[in-house]
mmCIF file of C-alpha atoms in Angstrom:
data_model
loop_
_atom_site.group_PDB
_atom_site.id
_atom_site.type_symbol
_atom_site.label_atom_id
_atom_site.label_comp_id
_atom_site.label_asym_id
_atom_site.label_seq_id
_atom_site.Cartn_x
_atom_site.Cartn_y
_atom_site.Cartn_z
ATOM 1 C CA MET G 728 41.886 18.921 -57.285
ATOM 2 C CA SER G 729 42.451 22.706 -57.517
ATOM 3 C CA GLN G 730 39.232 25.181 -57.998
ATOM 4 C CA LYS G 731 40.945 26.740 -60.764
ATOM 5 C CA HIS G 732 41.171 23.741 -62.967
ATOM 6 C CA ARG G 733 37.490 23.103 -64.126
ATOM 7 C CA ARG G 734 37.574 20.753 -66.953
ATOM 8 C CA ASN G 735 34.838 21.441 -69.613
ATOM 9 C CA ASP G 736 32.806 18.260 -69.810
ATOM 10 C CA PRO G 737 32.506 17.279 -73.484
ATOM 11 C CA GLY G 738 29.333 16.803 -75.456
ATOM 12 C CA PRO G 739 25.947 17.975 -74.547
ATOM 13 C CA SER G 740 26.661 18.913 -70.657
ATOM 14 C CA GLN G 741 23.816 18.163 -68.515
ATOM 15 C CA ALA G 742 25.588 20.148 -65.737
ATOM 16 C CA ASP G 743 25.028 23.242 -67.635
ATOM 17 C CA ALA G 744 21.293 22.630 -67.914
ATOM 18 C CA ARG G 745 19.154 24.352 -65.253
ATOM 19 C CA ASP G 746 17.080 22.710 -62.814
ATOM 20 C CA GLU G 747 14.218 24.861 -64.304
ATOM 21 C CA ASP G 748 14.589 23.405 -67.797
ATOM 22 C CA PHE G 749 13.489 20.018 -66.667
ATOM 23 C CA VAL G 750 9.891 19.431 -66.791
ATOM 24 C CA LEU G 751 8.142 16.026 -67.608
ATOM 25 C CA THR G 752 4.578 15.512 -67.824
ATOM 26 C CA PRO G 753 3.341 12.392 -65.942
ATOM 27 C CA SER G 754 2.100 11.243 -69.157
ATOM 28 C CA GLN G 755 5.396 10.933 -70.782
ATOM 29 C CA MET G 756 6.669 9.626 -67.377
ATOM 30 C CA ALA G 757 5.743 6.297 -66.912
ATOM 31 C CA SER G 758 6.717 4.341 -70.294
ATOM 32 C CA GLN G 759 9.832 6.467 -71.051
ATOM 33 C CA VAL G 760 11.246 6.140 -67.661
ATOM 34 C CA GLN G 761 10.436 2.651 -67.052
ATOM 35 C CA ARG G 762 12.756 2.180 -70.326
ATOM 36 C CA ASN G 763 15.417 4.274 -69.154
ATOM 37 C CA LEU G 764 15.266 2.305 -65.617
ATOM 38 C CA GLU G 765 16.251 -0.933 -67.453
ATOM 39 C CA ARG G 766 19.137 0.664 -68.732
ATOM 40 C CA ARG G 767 20.797 0.804 -65.107
ATOM 41 C CA SER G 768 21.660 -1.396 -62.743
ATOM 42 C CA GLN G 769 19.692 -1.763 -59.543
ATOM 43 C CA GLY G 770 22.486 -0.583 -57.220
ATOM 44 C CA GLN G 771 23.109 2.511 -59.438
ATOM 45 C CA VAL G 772 19.589 3.497 -58.958
ATOM 46 C CA ASP G 773 19.528 2.709 -55.253
ATOM 47 C CA GLN G 774 22.432 4.764 -54.605
ATOM 48 C CA LYS G 775 20.713 7.741 -56.526
ATOM 49 C CA VAL G 776 17.454 7.198 -54.081
ATOM 50 C CA SER G 777 19.338 7.397 -50.961
ATOM 51 C CA GLU G 778 21.521 10.517 -52.118
ATOM 52 C CA LEU G 779 18.069 12.310 -52.811
ATOM 53 C CA VAL G 780 16.994 11.310 -49.365
ATOM 54 C CA GLN G 781 19.969 12.635 -47.934
ATOM 55 C CA PHE G 782 19.820 15.716 -49.865
ATOM 56 C CA LEU G 783 16.260 16.359 -48.542
ATOM 57 C CA LEU G 784 16.952 15.288 -44.989
ATOM 58 C CA VAL G 785 20.133 17.650 -45.070
ATOM 59 C CA LYS G 786 17.939 20.466 -46.629
ATOM 60 C CA ASP G 787 15.345 20.293 -43.652
ATOM 61 C CA GLN G 788 18.024 20.928 -41.208
ATOM 62 C CA LYS G 789 17.438 24.574 -41.247
ATOM 63 C CA LYS G 790 13.846 24.149 -42.223
ATOM 64 C CA ILE G 791 13.819 26.121 -45.060
ATOM 65 C CA PRO G 792 11.490 25.163 -47.875
ATOM 66 C CA ILE G 793 12.826 23.619 -50.913
ATOM 67 C CA LYS G 794 11.304 25.434 -53.830
ATOM 68 C CA ARG G 795 9.772 23.923 -56.567
ATOM 69 C CA ALA G 796 10.580 24.498 -60.410
ATOM 70 C CA GLY G 797 8.242 23.833 -63.332
ATOM 71 C CA SER G 798 4.983 22.428 -62.867
ATOM 72 C CA GLN G 799 5.835 18.654 -61.992
ATOM 73 C CA CYS G 800 4.414 17.478 -58.869
ATOM 74 C CA PHE G 801 7.827 16.562 -57.227
ATOM 75 C CA PRO G 802 10.687 19.299 -56.235
ATOM 76 C CA PRO G 803 13.307 20.004 -58.888
ATOM 77 C CA PRO G 804 16.089 17.599 -59.268
ATOM 78 C CA PRO G 805 18.806 18.733 -57.203
ATOM 79 C CA LYS G 806 21.483 18.846 -60.182
ATOM 80 C CA LYS G 807 24.314 17.831 -58.080
ATOM 81 C CA VAL G 808 22.246 14.648 -56.939
ATOM 82 C CA ILE G 809 20.632 13.770 -59.895
ATOM 83 C CA GLY G 810 23.341 14.264 -62.308
ATOM 84 C CA ASP G 811 22.965 12.121 -65.776
ATOM 85 C CA TYR G 812 20.213 10.389 -63.844
ATOM 86 C CA ARG G 813 17.403 12.912 -65.135
ATOM 87 C CA ASP G 814 15.704 10.632 -67.505
ATOM 88 C CA VAL G 815 14.525 8.510 -64.484
ATOM 89 C CA TYR G 816 14.085 11.163 -61.861
ATOM 90 C CA PRO G 817 10.576 10.708 -61.200
ATOM 91 C CA GLU G 818 11.000 7.476 -60.276
ATOM 92 C CA ILE G 819 13.880 8.214 -58.051
ATOM 93 C CA VAL G 820 11.645 11.083 -56.454
ATOM 94 C CA ASN G 821 8.697 8.242 -55.983
ATOM 95 C CA ARG G 822 11.169 5.977 -54.256
ATOM 96 C CA ALA G 823 13.119 8.547 -52.175
ATOM 97 C CA GLY G 824 9.419 9.776 -51.082
ATOM 98 C CA TRP G 825 8.415 6.155 -50.053
ATOM 99 C CA THR G 826 11.888 5.670 -48.150
ATOM 100 C CA LEU G 827 11.328 8.978 -46.253
ATOM 101 C CA GLN G 828 7.603 7.415 -45.344
ATOM 102 C CA LYS G 829 8.572 4.020 -44.470
ATOM 103 C CA VAL G 830 11.978 4.646 -42.764
ATOM 104 C CA PHE G 831 11.768 8.060 -41.108
ATOM 105 C CA GLY G 832 7.785 8.633 -40.741
ATOM 106 C CA LEU G 833 8.207 11.614 -42.806
ATOM 107 C CA GLU G 834 5.885 13.096 -45.544
ATOM 108 C CA LEU G 835 7.074 15.445 -48.305
ATOM 109 C CA LYS G 836 4.406 18.271 -48.493
ATOM 110 C CA GLU G 837 3.847 21.122 -50.970
ATOM 111 C CA MET G 838 2.806 24.348 -49.576
ATOM 112 C CA ASP G 839 0.337 26.263 -51.680
ATOM 113 C CA THR G 840 2.412 29.523 -51.938
ATOM 114 C CA LYS G 841 3.745 31.010 -54.846
ATOM 115 C CA PRO G 842 6.329 30.024 -55.784
ATOM 116 C CA HIS G 843 5.316 26.548 -54.633
ATOM 117 C CA MET G 844 7.676 24.991 -51.794
ATOM 118 C CA TYR G 845 8.183 21.666 -50.349
ATOM 119 C CA ILE G 846 8.623 20.916 -46.581
ATOM 120 C CA LEU G 847 9.315 17.489 -44.645
ATOM 121 C CA VAL G 848 6.325 17.046 -42.198
ATOM 122 C CA SER G 849 6.292 14.105 -39.550
ATOM 123 C CA THR G 850 3.447 11.722 -39.929
ATOM 124 C CA LEU G 851 3.811 10.378 -36.494
ATOM 125 C CA PRO G 852 1.984 11.941 -33.659
ATOM 126 C CA ARG G 853 4.130 13.352 -30.999
ATOM 127 C CA LEU G 854 3.747 12.314 -27.585
ATOM 128 C CA PRO G 855 4.566 13.881 -24.254
ATOM 129 C CA GLY G 856 7.905 11.902 -22.798
ATOM 130 C CA ASP G 857 8.607 10.214 -26.151
ATOM 131 C CA SER G 858 12.422 11.310 -25.273
ATOM 132 C CA PHE G 859 13.450 13.384 -28.330
ATOM 133 C CA LYS G 860 16.209 15.492 -27.912
ATOM 134 C CA GLN G 861 15.664 18.842 -26.342
ATOM 135 C CA ASP G 862 17.709 21.801 -27.628
ATOM 136 C CA ASP G 863 17.529 25.186 -28.370
ATOM 137 C CA ARG G 864 15.139 24.455 -31.138
ATOM 138 C CA THR G 865 12.559 23.126 -28.809
ATOM 139 C CA ALA G 866 12.844 26.272 -27.029
ATOM 140 C CA LYS G 867 12.569 28.310 -30.223
ATOM 141 C CA LEU G 868 9.349 26.010 -30.957
ATOM 142 C CA GLY G 869 7.760 27.257 -27.413
ATOM 143 C CA LEU G 870 8.287 30.921 -28.381
ATOM 144 C CA LEU G 871 6.807 30.248 -31.748
ATOM 145 C CA ALA G 872 3.608 28.349 -30.485
ATOM 146 C CA ILE G 873 3.236 31.438 -27.855
ATOM 147 C CA ILE G 874 3.247 33.734 -31.325
ATOM 148 C CA LEU G 875 1.093 31.478 -33.313
ATOM 149 C CA SER G 876 -1.628 31.540 -30.162
ATOM 150 C CA PHE G 877 -1.323 35.288 -29.978
ATOM 151 C CA ILE G 878 -1.813 35.616 -33.711
ATOM 152 C CA PHE G 879 -4.782 33.431 -33.775
ATOM 153 C CA MET G 880 -6.610 34.277 -30.285
ATOM 154 C CA LYS G 881 -6.463 38.082 -31.960
ATOM 155 C CA GLY G 882 -8.109 37.162 -35.001
ATOM 156 C CA ASN G 883 -5.410 35.817 -37.298
ATOM 157 C CA SER G 884 -3.321 38.826 -37.847
ATOM 158 C CA VAL G 885 -1.596 41.189 -35.339
ATOM 159 C CA LYS G 886 0.612 44.234 -35.171
ATOM 160 C CA GLU G 887 4.046 43.477 -34.434
ATOM 161 C CA VAL G 888 4.250 46.197 -31.964
ATOM 162 C CA ALA G 889 1.277 44.010 -30.016
ATOM 163 C CA VAL G 890 3.485 40.753 -30.337
ATOM 164 C CA TRP G 891 6.576 42.051 -28.510
ATOM 165 C CA GLU G 892 4.151 43.749 -25.842
ATOM 166 C CA MET G 893 3.127 40.738 -25.286
ATOM 167 C CA LEU G 894 6.614 38.954 -25.164
ATOM 168 C CA ARG G 895 8.085 41.498 -22.934
ATOM 169 C CA ARG G 896 5.666 40.171 -20.043
ATOM 170 C CA LEU G 897 7.609 36.958 -20.947
ATOM 171 C CA ARG G 898 10.921 38.693 -20.270
ATOM 172 C CA VAL G 899 11.753 38.632 -23.911
ATOM 173 C CA ASP G 900 12.613 41.777 -25.546
ATOM 174 C CA PRO G 901 13.503 42.645 -29.191
ATOM 175 C CA GLY G 902 15.856 45.211 -27.997
ATOM 176 C CA GLU G 903 18.327 42.887 -26.067
ATOM 177 C CA ARG G 904 19.933 39.808 -26.207
ATOM 178 C CA HIS G 905 18.057 36.920 -25.020
ATOM 179 C CA GLU G 906 19.866 34.025 -23.142
ATOM 180 C CA VAL G 907 18.173 31.182 -25.159
ATOM 181 C CA PHE G 908 17.051 33.027 -28.375
ATOM 182 C CA GLY G 909 19.860 35.376 -28.568
ATOM 183 C CA ASP G 910 18.822 38.024 -31.403
ATOM 184 C CA VAL G 911 15.048 37.623 -30.894
ATOM 185 C CA LYS G 912 13.946 40.304 -33.206
ATOM 186 C CA LYS G 913 15.903 38.560 -35.851
ATOM 187 C CA LEU G 914 14.312 35.270 -34.692
ATOM 188 C CA VAL G 915 10.838 36.253 -35.192
ATOM 189 C CA THR G 916 11.041 38.664 -38.164
ATOM 190 C CA GLU G 917 13.542 36.724 -40.056
ATOM 191 C CA GLU G 918 14.143 32.934 -39.121
ATOM 192 C CA PHE G 919 10.784 32.266 -38.562
ATOM 193 C CA VAL G 920 9.606 34.122 -41.594
ATOM 194 C CA ARG G 921 12.137 32.114 -43.832
ATOM 195 C CA GLN G 922 11.008 28.917 -42.394
ATOM 196 C CA LYS G 923 7.418 29.858 -43.580
ATOM 197 C CA TYR G 924 6.360 29.484 -39.752
ATOM 198 C CA LEU G 925 5.150 33.391 -40.225
ATOM 199 C CA GLU G 926 4.328 35.964 -42.346
ATOM 200 C CA TYR G 927 5.792 39.450 -41.953
ATOM 201 C CA LEU G 928 3.904 41.823 -43.677
ATOM 202 C CA PRO G 929 4.053 45.860 -44.098
ATOM 203 C CA ILE G 930 0.877 47.740 -42.965
ATOM 204 C CA PRO G 931 -0.465 49.934 -45.773
ATOM 205 C CA HIS G 932 -0.442 53.591 -45.153
ATOM 206 C CA THR G 933 1.667 53.469 -42.113
ATOM 207 C CA ASP G 934 4.788 56.022 -41.935
ATOM 208 C CA PRO G 935 7.211 54.983 -40.582
ATOM 209 C CA THR G 936 5.991 51.390 -42.120
ATOM 210 C CA GLU G 937 4.418 49.221 -39.252
ATOM 211 C CA PHE G 938 4.344 45.496 -39.600
ATOM 212 C CA LYS G 939 1.868 42.676 -38.831
ATOM 213 C CA LEU G 940 2.284 39.111 -38.277
ATOM 214 C CA GLN G 941 0.048 36.282 -39.709
ATOM 215 C CA TRP G 942 0.551 32.327 -39.795
ATOM 216 C CA GLY G 943 2.897 31.196 -42.772
ATOM 217 C CA GLY G 944 2.549 28.093 -44.897
ATOM 218 C CA ARG G 945 4.443 25.460 -42.565
ATOM 219 C CA ALA G 946 2.401 26.822 -39.553
ATOM 220 C CA THR G 947 -0.639 25.649 -41.283
ATOM 221 C CA LYS G 948 0.893 22.432 -42.156
ATOM 222 C CA GLU G 949 3.071 21.342 -39.061
ATOM 223 C CA THR G 950 -0.003 22.484 -36.680
ATOM 224 C CA SER G 951 -3.671 23.580 -36.950
ATOM 225 C CA LYS G 952 -5.779 26.100 -35.074
ATOM 226 C CA ARG G 953 -7.516 23.377 -33.065
ATOM 227 C CA HIS G 954 -4.097 22.183 -31.872
ATOM 228 C CA ILE G 955 -3.137 25.728 -30.961
ATOM 229 C CA LEU G 956 -6.549 26.189 -29.182
ATOM 230 C CA GLN G 957 -5.544 22.983 -27.297
ATOM 231 C CA PHE G 958 -1.905 24.644 -26.456
ATOM 232 C CA VAL G 959 -3.775 27.903 -25.119
ATOM 233 C CA ALA G 960 -6.208 25.446 -23.115
ATOM 234 C CA LYS G 961 -3.380 23.600 -21.747
ATOM 235 C CA VAL G 962 -1.564 26.616 -20.764
ATOM 236 C CA SER G 963 -4.330 28.614 -19.613
ATOM 237 C CA GLY G 964 -7.212 26.368 -18.922
ATOM 238 C CA PRO G 965 -10.550 27.152 -20.331
ATOM 239 C CA LEU G 966 -11.029 30.707 -21.282
ATOM 240 C CA GLU G 967 -14.045 32.819 -21.265
ATOM 241 C CA GLY G 968 -15.472 33.802 -24.595
ATOM 242 C CA TRP G 969 -13.865 31.191 -26.419
ATOM 243 C CA ASP G 970 -16.902 30.724 -28.502
ATOM 244 C CA SER G 971 -15.909 32.899 -31.204
ATOM 245 C CA LYS G 972 -12.709 30.734 -31.575
ATOM 246 C CA ILE G 973 -14.809 27.558 -31.704
ATOM 247 C CA LYS G 974 -17.160 29.415 -34.435
ATOM 248 C CA ASP G 975 -13.832 30.416 -36.415
ATOM 249 C CA LEU G 976 -12.713 26.784 -36.236
ATOM 250 C CA ASP G 977 -16.232 25.493 -37.928
ATOM 251 C CA ILE G 978 -16.311 28.215 -40.699
ATOM 252 C CA PRO G 979 -15.979 26.241 -43.920
ATOM 253 C CA GLY G 980 -12.596 27.060 -45.574
ATOM 254 C CA VAL G 981 -10.865 27.751 -42.309
ATOM 255 C CA ARG G 982 -11.856 24.467 -40.611
ATOM 256 C CA ALA G 983 -9.010 23.209 -38.733
ATOM 257 C CA GLY G 984 -7.456 20.022 -38.488
ATOM 258 C CA ARG G 985 -8.714 19.197 -41.974
ATOM 259 C CA ARG G 986 -6.392 16.458 -43.495
ATOM 260 C CA GLN G 987 -4.638 18.096 -46.532
ATOM 261 C CA GLY G 988 -3.748 15.898 -49.318
ATOM 262 C CA THR G 989 0.068 15.082 -50.027
ATOM 263 C CA VAL G 990 1.711 16.100 -53.180
ATOM 264 C CA CYS G 991 2.106 12.899 -54.530
ATOM 265 C CA ALA G 992 0.563 9.689 -53.789
ATOM 266 C CA PHE G 993 3.967 8.077 -53.222
ATOM 267 C CA ARG G 994 3.572 4.362 -54.625
ATOM 268 C CA GLY G 995 4.763 1.506 -52.632
ATOM 269 C CA HIS G 996 7.747 -0.731 -54.040
ATOM 270 C CA GLY G 997 8.360 -4.067 -53.285
ATOM 271 C CA LEU G 998 11.825 -3.089 -52.259
ATOM 272 C CA ALA F 40 -19.577 38.302 -38.010
ATOM 273 C CA ASN F 41 -19.790 41.215 -36.137
ATOM 274 C CA GLU F 42 -19.902 39.717 -32.497
ATOM 275 C CA LEU F 43 -17.064 37.480 -33.660
ATOM 276 C CA HIS F 44 -15.057 40.548 -34.032
ATOM 277 C CA SER F 45 -15.977 42.158 -30.776
ATOM 278 C CA ASP F 46 -15.125 38.442 -29.023
ATOM 279 C CA MET F 47 -11.704 38.661 -30.546
ATOM 280 C CA THR F 48 -10.508 41.535 -28.672
ATOM 281 C CA ALA F 49 -11.552 39.752 -25.594
ATOM 282 C CA PHE F 50 -8.722 37.662 -25.447
ATOM 283 C CA ASP F 51 -6.741 38.669 -22.191
ATOM 284 C CA SER F 52 -3.136 38.424 -23.580
ATOM 285 C CA PRO F 53 -1.632 39.629 -20.117
ATOM 286 C CA ALA F 54 -3.468 36.798 -18.198
ATOM 287 C CA PHE F 55 -2.172 34.256 -21.114
ATOM 288 C CA ALA F 56 1.544 35.813 -20.379
ATOM 289 C CA GLU F 57 0.722 35.129 -16.625
ATOM 290 C CA ASP F 58 -0.549 31.625 -17.368
ATOM 291 C CA LEU F 59 2.470 31.004 -19.425
ATOM 292 C CA LEU F 60 5.099 32.321 -16.732
ATOM 293 C CA THR F 61 3.297 29.942 -14.289
ATOM 294 C CA PHE F 62 3.291 26.821 -16.758
ATOM 295 C CA MET F 63 7.168 27.760 -17.216
ATOM 296 C CA GLY F 64 7.882 27.688 -13.207
ATOM 297 C CA LEU F 65 8.376 31.468 -12.486
ATOM 298 C CA ASN F 66 9.633 31.897 -9.060
ATOM 299 C CA ARG F 67 7.202 34.539 -8.131
ATOM 300 C CA ILE F 68 9.538 36.371 -5.634
ATOM 301 C CA GLU F 69 9.030 40.512 -5.584
ATOM 302 C CA ASP F 70 7.779 40.782 -9.392
ATOM 303 C CA ASN F 71 8.778 44.299 -10.350
ATOM 304 C CA ASP F 72 7.066 45.201 -13.339
ATOM 305 C CA SER F 73 9.005 47.812 -14.574
ATOM 306 C CA ASP F 74 9.402 48.706 -18.023
ATOM 307 C CA ASP F 75 13.155 48.052 -18.170
ATOM 308 C CA GLU F 76 13.648 44.300 -17.068
ATOM 309 C CA GLY F 77 17.151 44.129 -16.484
ATOM 310 C CA SER F 78 18.411 41.034 -17.204
ATOM 311 C CA ALA F 79 15.347 39.258 -17.785
ATOM 312 C CA GLY F 80 14.630 35.667 -17.024
ATOM 313 C CA GLY F 81 16.060 35.781 -13.302
ATOM 314 C CA TYR F 82 13.123 34.241 -11.991
ATOM 315 C CA LEU F 83 12.393 31.831 -14.334
ATOM 316 C CA PRO F 84 14.066 28.398 -14.137
ATOM 317 C CA ASN F 85 16.842 27.950 -16.824
ATOM 318 C CA ASP F 86 14.696 25.332 -18.568
ATOM 319 C CA ALA F 87 11.793 27.081 -18.861
ATOM 320 C CA TRP F 88 11.496 28.030 -22.382
ATOM 321 C CA HIS F 89 13.010 24.365 -23.105
ATOM 322 C CA LYS F 90 9.967 23.364 -20.737
ATOM 323 C CA LEU F 91 7.269 25.277 -22.804
ATOM 324 C CA GLY F 92 8.790 24.134 -25.915
ATOM 325 C CA ALA F 93 8.564 20.286 -25.172
ATOM 326 C CA GLU F 94 4.970 20.925 -24.466
ATOM 327 C CA ALA F 95 4.494 22.819 -27.782
ATOM 328 C CA GLU F 96 6.225 19.867 -29.748
ATOM 329 C CA THR F 97 2.977 17.682 -28.917
ATOM 330 C CA TYR F 98 0.935 20.238 -30.991
ATOM 331 C CA PHE F 99 3.293 20.284 -34.119
ATOM 332 C CA ARG F 100 4.285 17.648 -36.514
ATOM 333 C CA ARG F 101 7.633 18.840 -37.093
ATOM 334 C CA ALA F 102 10.287 16.551 -38.526
ATOM 335 C CA PRO F 103 13.319 15.885 -36.231
ATOM 336 C CA SER F 104 16.059 16.914 -38.774
ATOM 337 C CA PHE F 105 18.957 15.096 -39.290
ATOM 338 C CA HIS F 106 22.750 16.495 -38.076
ATOM 339 C CA PHE F 107 26.057 15.107 -38.506
ATOM 340 C CA MET F 108 29.456 16.350 -38.926
ATOM 341 C CA LEU F 109 31.509 13.759 -40.611
ATOM 342 C CA GLY F 110 31.377 14.808 -44.225
ATOM 343 C CA SER F 111 29.780 18.204 -43.686
ATOM 344 C CA PHE F 112 33.224 20.161 -44.102
ATOM 345 C CA SER F 113 33.310 21.608 -47.390
ATOM 346 C CA ALA F 114 36.210 20.681 -49.420
ATOM 347 C CA ASP F 115 37.481 20.946 -52.762
ATOM 348 C CA PRO F 116 35.126 20.064 -55.541
ATOM 349 C CA PRO F 117 35.202 16.466 -56.541
ATOM 350 C CA VAL F 118 37.432 15.373 -59.641
ATOM 351 C CA PRO F 119 35.040 15.296 -62.524
ATOM 352 C CA ARG F 120 34.735 11.585 -63.855
ATOM 353 C CA GLN F 121 37.102 10.678 -66.515
#
């Protein structure tokens, strides 16, 4: 039980193999995996699937994206979860994805950043008054929506100082503790950035270095310019000079609300 | 593209901020627009940010997260299987 007594696993220790070493090409997968699958009881596999689902849900608590390793089309097997089930890992991921979709209405999405990362996104539309619990995370999302709106309305990139200037009007000051957000400077430039809601980038040739804020990968997956525009319209009513925004949405490549493909088409299993 | 850019600056953020405050239920009594806002939020209701957040959530596809206490405390590492 004590931490000092770490027993060495005999034989080829899979615990020592790093997650990154594990790469399977889809072609290798199907048949080999099926064979490996037959060596195990349904119950054992189900157990692993639920452990992975749990892992992904817990990982999502803080909204920090899960990093991808290797080039396969699913997140790296968390060693602790998969253990000696690596040979059937793709199947376990498939079933976990299927479970997330069918049971929780969640989708595992890949963000096209380097390194590739995964996030969980809801597949169900949110409606006003759908009785989700409101807590400080709700309030933080309100702040975030304002910042994303501001960035978008200002042409997709904005100086950090401009953001603070804007937020001061809302009684939010980076220099003082906010009663809801606490250290708001940290929330915006660190937490939202780690969660990939925002990009926090140095502006070249500035001394002392100034920073600019842009949309992060998670923002483009969880919301869209069109939705943010709707949010602004809801708060402000139709504004003058919106034509440019609408145009921005119609430029190919930045078209908002575009259905982005999911990482993997999770196959349904008749489970 | 040029006119697009000139339009970009047309976004009136002070007005947007005002609209936000209204939306959040600001109590407009003697708004002093001084630089040091003291303990801000004195005029905003307590649930102002939550109210705005609840509205914002309908524009996001954020996954509700799963929290629990049982089993979330770290104990000693499990005994390796024999």
